[in-house]
Coordinates of N, CA and C in Angstrom, one line a residue:
G1 N 0.5 3.5 -14.5 CA 0.5 2.1 -14.9 C -0.8 1.4 -14.7
R2 N -0.7 0.1 -14.8 CA -1.9 -0.7 -14.7 C -2.7 -0.6 -13.4
L3 N -2.0 -0.5 -12.3 CA -2.7 -0.4 -11.0 C -3.5 0.9 -11.0
K4 N -2.9 2.0 -11.4 CA -3.6 3.3 -11.4 C -4.9 3.3 -12.3
K5 N -4.8 2.6 -13.4 CA -5.9 2.5 -14.3 C -7.0 1.7 -13.6
L6 N -6.7 0.6 -12.9 CA -7.7 -0.2 -12.2 C -8.3 0.6 -11.0
I7 N -7.5 1.4 -10.3 CA -8.0 2.2 -9.2 C -9.0 3.2 -9.8
A8 N -8.7 3.8 -10.9 CA -9.6 4.8 -11.5 C -10.9 4.1 -12.1
K9 N -10.7 3.0 -12.8 CA -11.8 2.3 -13.4 C -12.9 1.9 -12.3
H10 N -12.4 1.4 -11.2 CA -13.2 0.8 -10.1 C -13.5 1.8 -9.0
Q11 N -13.0 3.1 -9.2 CA -13.2 4.1 -8.2 C -12.8 3.6 -6.7
V12 N -11.6 3.0 -6.6 CA -11.2 2.5 -5.3 C -10.6 3.7 -4.5
R13 N -11.1 3.9 -3.4 CA -10.6 5.0 -2.5 C -9.5 4.4 -1.6
M14 N -8.4 5.1 -1.5 CA -7.2 4.6 -0.8 C -6.6 5.7 0.1
V15 N -6.1 5.2 1.2 CA -5.3 6.1 2.1 C -3.9 5.5 2.2
L16 N -2.9 6.2 1.7 CA -1.5 5.8 1.8 C -0.9 6.5 3.0
I17 N -0.3 5.7 3.9 CA 0.2 6.3 5.2 C 1.7 6.0 5.2
F18 N 2.5 7.1 5.4 CA 3.9 7.0 5.4 C 4.5 7.6 6.7
G19 N 5.6 7.1 7.1 CA 6.3 7.6 8.2 C 7.2 8.8 7.8
K20 N 7.1 9.9 8.5 CA 7.9 11.1 8.1 C 9.4 10.8 8.1
H21 N 9.9 9.9 8.9 CA 11.3 9.7 9.1 C 11.7 8.4 8.4
D22 N 10.8 7.8 7.6 CA 11.1 6.6 6.9 C 12.1 6.9 5.7
R23 N 13.2 6.2 5.7 CA 14.2 6.4 4.7 C 14.2 5.3 3.7
I24 N 13.2 4.3 3.8 CA 13.1 3.2 2.9 C 11.9 3.4 1.9
I25 N 10.8 3.7 2.4 CA 9.6 4.0 1.6 C 9.3 5.5 1.8
L26 N 9.6 6.3 0.8 CA 9.4 7.8 1.0 C 8.0 8.3 0.6
T27 N 7.6 9.3 1.4 CA 6.3 9.9 1.2 C 6.1 10.4 -0.3
K28 N 7.2 10.9 -0.8 CA 7.2 11.5 -2.2 C 6.8 10.4 -3.2
R29 N 7.1 9.2 -2.9 CA 6.6 8.1 -3.8 C 5.1 8.0 -3.8
G30 N 4.5 8.0 -2.7 CA 3.1 8.0 -2.6 C 2.4 9.2 -3.2
T31 N 3.0 10.4 -3.0 CA 2.5 11.6 -3.6 C 2.6 11.5 -5.1
R32 N 3.7 11.0 -5.6 CA 3.8 10.8 -7.1 C 2.8 9.8 -7.6
F33 N 2.6 8.7 -6.9 CA 1.6 7.7 -7.3 C 0.2 8.2 -7.3
S34 N -0.1 9.1 -6.4 CA -1.5 9.6 -6.3 C -1.8 10.7 -7.4
Q35 N -0.8 11.2 -8.1 CA -1.0 12.2 -9.1 C -2.1 11.8 -10.1
N36 N -3.0 12.8 -10.3 CA -4.2 12.6 -11.2 C -5.3 11.7 -10.6
L37 N -5.0 11.2 -9.4 CA -6.0 10.4 -8.7 C -6.3 10.9 -7.3
E38 N -6.0 12.2 -7.1 CA -6.1 12.8 -5.8 C -7.5 12.7 -5.2
H39 N -8.6 12.6 -6.0 CA -9.9 12.4 -5.6 C -10.2 11.0 -5.0
L40 N -9.3 10.1 -5.3 CA -9.4 8.7 -4.8 C -8.3 8.3 -3.8
I41 N -7.1 8.9 -4.0 CA -6.0 8.5 -3.1 C -5.6 9.7 -2.2
T42 N -5.6 9.4 -0.9 CA -5.2 10.4 0.1 C -3.8 9.9 0.6
V43 N -2.9 10.8 0.6 CA -1.5 10.5 1.2 C -1.4 11.2 2.5
K44 N -1.1 10.4 3.6 CA -0.9 10.9 4.9 C 0.5 10.6 5.4
E45 N 1.0 11.5 6.2 CA 2.3 11.3 6.8 C 2.2 11.4 8.3
I46 N 2.8 10.5 9.0 CA 2.7 10.5 10.5 C 4.2 10.7 11.0
E47 N 4.3 11.1 12.2 CA 5.6 11.3 12.9 C 6.1 9.9 13.3
A48 N 6.7 9.2 12.4 CA 7.2 7.9 12.6 C 8.3 7.6 11.6
G49 N 8.9 6.4 11.8 CA 9.8 5.9 10.8 C 9.2 4.9 9.9
H50 N 9.9 3.8 9.7 CA 9.5 2.8 8.7 C 8.5 1.8 9.4
Q51 N 8.6 1.5 10.6 CA 7.7 0.5 11.3 C 6.4 1.2 11.8
L52 N 5.5 1.3 10.9 CA 4.2 1.9 11.3 C 3.2 1.0 12.0
L53 N 3.4 -0.3 11.9 CA 2.5 -1.2 12.5 C 2.9 -1.5 13.9
Q54 N 2.8 -0.5 14.7 CA 3.1 -0.6 16.2 C 1.9 0.0 16.9
E55 N 1.7 -0.5 18.1 CA 0.6 -0.1 18.9 C 0.6 1.5 19.2
K56 N 1.8 2.0 19.3 CA 1.9 3.5 19.6 C 1.4 4.3 18.5
Y57 N 1.2 3.8 17.3 CA 0.7 4.6 16.1 C -0.7 4.2 15.8
A58 N -1.3 3.3 16.5 CA -2.7 2.8 16.2 C -3.7 3.9 16.2
K59 N -3.7 4.7 17.2 CA -4.8 5.7 17.3 C -4.6 6.8 16.2
T60 N -3.4 7.1 15.9 CA -3.1 8.1 14.8 C -3.6 7.5 13.5
I61 N -3.3 6.3 13.2 CA -3.7 5.7 11.9 C -5.2 5.5 11.9
A62 N -5.8 5.0 13.0 CA -7.2 4.8 13.0 C -8.0 6.1 12.8
A63 N -7.5 7.2 13.2 CA -8.1 8.5 13.0 C -8.3 8.8 11.6
F64 N -7.5 8.3 10.7 CA -7.7 8.6 9.3 C -8.9 7.9 8.7
F65 N -9.4 6.9 9.4 CA -10.5 6.1 8.9 C -11.8 6.2 9.6
V66 N -11.9 7.0 10.6 CA -13.1 7.2 11.4 C -13.5 8.6 11.3
G67 N -14.8 8.9 11.3 CA -15.3 10.3 11.3 C -15.2 11.0 12.5

């Protein structure tokens, strides 16, 4: 769709983070979205459910963004 075209055009790097046990937003949706843009979109899955914005996941999520 349009969003994927814009990501490709502007070379926007993204990390999509999903909870392994999330039954609302499934990792496979992110994987499907990243198809043909794997060089720009990284899909990660953590041992969590739907509520990723909790302090107990902060270190795990931060590790995806620091070297």
